[in-house]
Tab-separated table of C-alpha atoms in Angstrom:
chain	number	residue	atom	x	y	z
A	1129	MET	CA	9.922	-16.019	-9.738
A	1130	SER	CA	8.184	-19.805	-8.313
A	1131	ALA	CA	4.626	-19.764	-7.392
A	1132	LEU	CA	5.992	-19.934	-3.746
A	1133	ALA	CA	8.593	-17.253	-4.125
A	1134	ILE	CA	7.793	-14.573	-1.206
A	1135	GLU	CA	10.093	-11.586	-2.322
A	1136	ARG	CA	9.820	-7.944	-2.394
A	1137	GLU	CA	12.301	-5.373	-3.732
A	1138	ILE	CA	12.034	-1.603	-3.165
A	1139	VAL	CA	14.557	1.609	-3.187
A	1140	ILE	CA	14.001	3.933	-0.635
A	1141	ASP	CA	15.275	7.389	-0.162
A	1142	ALA	CA	17.587	7.309	2.636
A	1143	PRO	CA	21.172	5.831	2.756
A	1144	ALA	CA	21.983	1.996	4.204
A	1145	GLU	CA	22.675	3.017	7.703
A	1146	VAL	CA	19.481	4.745	8.444
A	1147	VAL	CA	17.554	1.967	6.673
A	1148	TRP	CA	19.473	-0.866	8.505
A	1149	ARG	CA	18.478	1.161	11.966
A	1150	THR	CA	14.912	0.793	11.015
A	1151	ILE	CA	14.970	-2.305	10.126
A	1152	ALA	CA	17.345	-4.052	12.643
A	1153	GLU	CA	16.676	-2.338	16.049
A	1154	PRO	CA	13.973	-3.502	18.171
A	1155	ASP	CA	12.440	-0.236	19.110
A	1156	GLN	CA	12.557	0.872	15.619
A	1157	MET	CA	11.030	-2.567	13.783
A	1158	SER	CA	7.843	-1.777	16.250
A	1159	LEU	CA	6.961	1.524	13.941
A	1160	TRP	CA	6.442	-0.417	11.183
A	1161	PHE	CA	6.900	-4.087	11.215
A	1162	ALA	CA	5.931	-5.877	14.884
A	1163	ASP	CA	4.178	-4.445	17.308
A	1164	ARG	CA	5.983	-5.957	19.691
A	1165	VAL	CA	9.598	-6.782	19.661
A	1166	GLU	CA	12.315	-8.296	22.565
A	1167	LEU	CA	15.471	-8.935	20.502
A	1168	VAL	CA	19.174	-8.865	20.496
A	1169	ILE	CA	20.499	-8.278	16.923
A	1170	GLU	CA	23.059	-10.815	17.212
A	1171	PRO	CA	23.234	-14.086	15.499
A	1172	GLY	CA	21.816	-17.027	17.593
A	1173	ALA	CA	19.456	-14.559	19.823
A	1174	HIS	CA	15.930	-15.499	20.842
A	1175	GLY	CA	13.662	-13.170	20.860
A	1176	TYR	CA	9.832	-12.656	20.444
A	1177	MET	CA	7.774	-10.709	17.620
A	1178	GLY	CA	4.149	-9.581	18.586
A	1179	PHE	CA	1.579	-8.756	15.775
A	1180	GLY	CA	-1.599	-7.688	17.872
A	1181	ASP	CA	-2.796	-10.904	19.521
A	1182	GLN	CA	-0.184	-13.080	16.999
A	1183	GLY	CA	3.234	-13.386	17.461
A	1184	GLY	CA	5.834	-15.686	18.370
A	1185	PRO	CA	9.467	-16.617	18.808
A	1186	VAL	CA	12.270	-15.691	16.430
A	1187	VAL	CA	15.934	-16.453	16.206
A	1188	VAL	CA	18.228	-14.129	14.622
A	1189	GLU	CA	20.388	-15.478	12.154
A	1190	THR	CA	22.481	-13.412	10.458
A	1191	VAL	CA	23.794	-9.669	11.515
A	1192	ASP	CA	25.817	-7.985	8.948
A	1193	PRO	CA	25.677	-4.041	9.206
A	1194	PRO	CA	24.685	-2.041	7.416
A	1195	ARG	CA	24.112	-5.141	4.277
A	1196	ARG	CA	22.130	-7.915	5.767
A	1197	PHE	CA	20.106	-9.393	8.973
A	1198	SER	CA	17.820	-12.819	8.833
A	1199	PHE	CA	15.830	-14.267	11.196
A	1200	ARG	CA	13.941	-17.309	11.336
A	1201	TRP	CA	9.857	-17.571	12.443
A	1202	ASN	CA	7.303	-19.722	12.296
A	1203	HIS	CA	8.277	-22.910	13.879
A	1204	PRO	CA	7.293	-25.179	16.627
A	1205	ALA	CA	7.459	-24.093	20.470
A	1206	ASP	CA	9.124	-26.898	21.510
A	1207	GLN	CA	12.003	-26.832	18.391
A	1208	GLU	CA	15.116	-24.884	17.413
A	1209	PRO	CA	13.976	-23.371	14.196
A	1210	VAL	CA	15.994	-24.993	11.182
A	1211	THR	CA	15.411	-25.408	7.571
A	1212	GLY	CA	12.547	-27.520	6.914
A	1213	ASN	CA	10.869	-26.884	10.214
A	1214	SER	CA	10.308	-22.497	9.786
A	1215	MET	CA	10.589	-19.868	8.069
A	1216	LEU	CA	14.122	-17.602	7.034
A	1217	VAL	CA	13.062	-13.893	6.416
A	1218	GLU	CA	15.981	-12.310	5.041
A	1219	PHE	CA	16.860	-8.528	4.377
A	1220	THR	CA	19.530	-7.372	2.309
A	1221	LEU	CA	20.462	-3.754	1.446
A	1222	THR	CA	22.339	-2.455	-1.389
A	1223	PRO	CA	23.405	1.235	-1.395
A	1224	GLU	CA	22.856	3.601	-4.552
A	1225	GLY	CA	24.788	6.342	-4.176
A	1226	ASP	CA	24.808	8.266	-0.881
A	1227	GLU	CA	21.233	9.227	-0.308
A	1228	ARG	CA	19.224	5.816	-1.492
A	1229	THR	CA	18.848	1.787	-0.650
A	1230	ARG	CA	17.476	-0.652	-2.470
A	1231	LEU	CA	16.226	-3.349	0.023
A	1232	ARG	CA	15.146	-6.946	-0.889
A	1233	VAL	CA	13.041	-8.619	1.724
A	1234	VAL	CA	13.317	-13.108	0.928
A	1235	GLU	CA	10.833	-14.916	3.417
A	1236	GLY	CA	11.243	-18.768	2.445
A	1237	GLY	CA	11.540	-21.973	3.887
A	1238	HIS	CA	7.089	-22.788	3.586
A	1239	GLU	CA	8.049	-24.528	0.720
A	1240	LEU	CA	10.276	-27.161	2.623
A	1241	ARG	CA	7.177	-27.539	5.242
A	1242	GLU	CA	4.830	-30.681	4.894
A	1243	TRP	CA	1.605	-29.178	4.338
A	1244	PRO	CA	-0.536	-29.467	1.547
A	1245	GLU	CA	-0.121	-27.572	-1.308
A	1246	PRO	CA	-2.971	-25.092	-0.540
A	1247	ASP	CA	-1.884	-23.838	2.315
A	1248	LYS	CA	1.779	-23.080	1.385
A	1249	GLN	CA	0.158	-20.992	-1.410
A	1250	ARG	CA	-2.348	-19.291	1.100
A	1251	TYR	CA	0.664	-18.748	3.374
A	1252	THR	CA	2.361	-17.273	0.334
A	1253	ASP	CA	-0.220	-15.320	-0.786
A	1254	GLU	CA	-0.948	-13.602	2.625
A	1255	HIS	CA	2.946	-12.968	3.140
A	1256	ARG	CA	3.335	-11.403	-0.627
A	1257	GLU	CA	0.475	-8.782	0.349
A	1258	GLY	CA	1.860	-8.693	4.178
A	1259	TRP	CA	5.102	-7.306	3.113
A	1260	GLY	CA	3.630	-5.091	0.326
A	1261	GLU	CA	2.040	-3.206	3.283
A	1262	PHE	CA	4.669	-3.576	5.509
A	1263	LEU	CA	7.302	-2.229	3.164
A	1264	ASP	CA	4.388	0.547	2.422
A	1265	ARG	CA	5.128	1.511	6.670
A	1266	LEU	CA	8.681	1.011	6.287
A	1267	THR	CA	8.685	4.001	3.701
A	1268	ALA	CA	6.625	6.274	5.648
A	1269	VAL	CA	8.310	5.855	8.284
A	1270	LEU	CA	11.853	6.617	7.006
A	1271	ALA	CA	9.880	9.680	4.902
A	1272	VAL	CA	9.472	11.712	7.346
A	1273	ARG	CA	12.718	11.148	9.171
A	1274	ARG	CA	14.201	12.892	5.688
């Protein structure tokens, strides 16, 4: 893993379809991720995710239930998000039997930004830690459903 890679992988005791709904349905996303989610889950859809007093626009990239979901965020407000001006968050779900799911989250794009290296590293460190916290919350939400 490179110094700027943001990747997390966990195994969840829930079927892929249940994990999918929890990571991809806006009303479920607000239980473990953003506290405000205004989003239609279809490729190209524009929406918003809020985290307290922070947040911003997002654009859905990939919707392939129950295997892949991705969106772009952290792009300039006056531009469409593309490679080089935004971050891409990708969720990949892999069933492990009927009752467990391996979930991999990768966030990238910051390494391509025209930021000073210390800013790229700070983003990496903050988001690695953040994804750890969010995935802990996701696991807790899914544990209650069992």
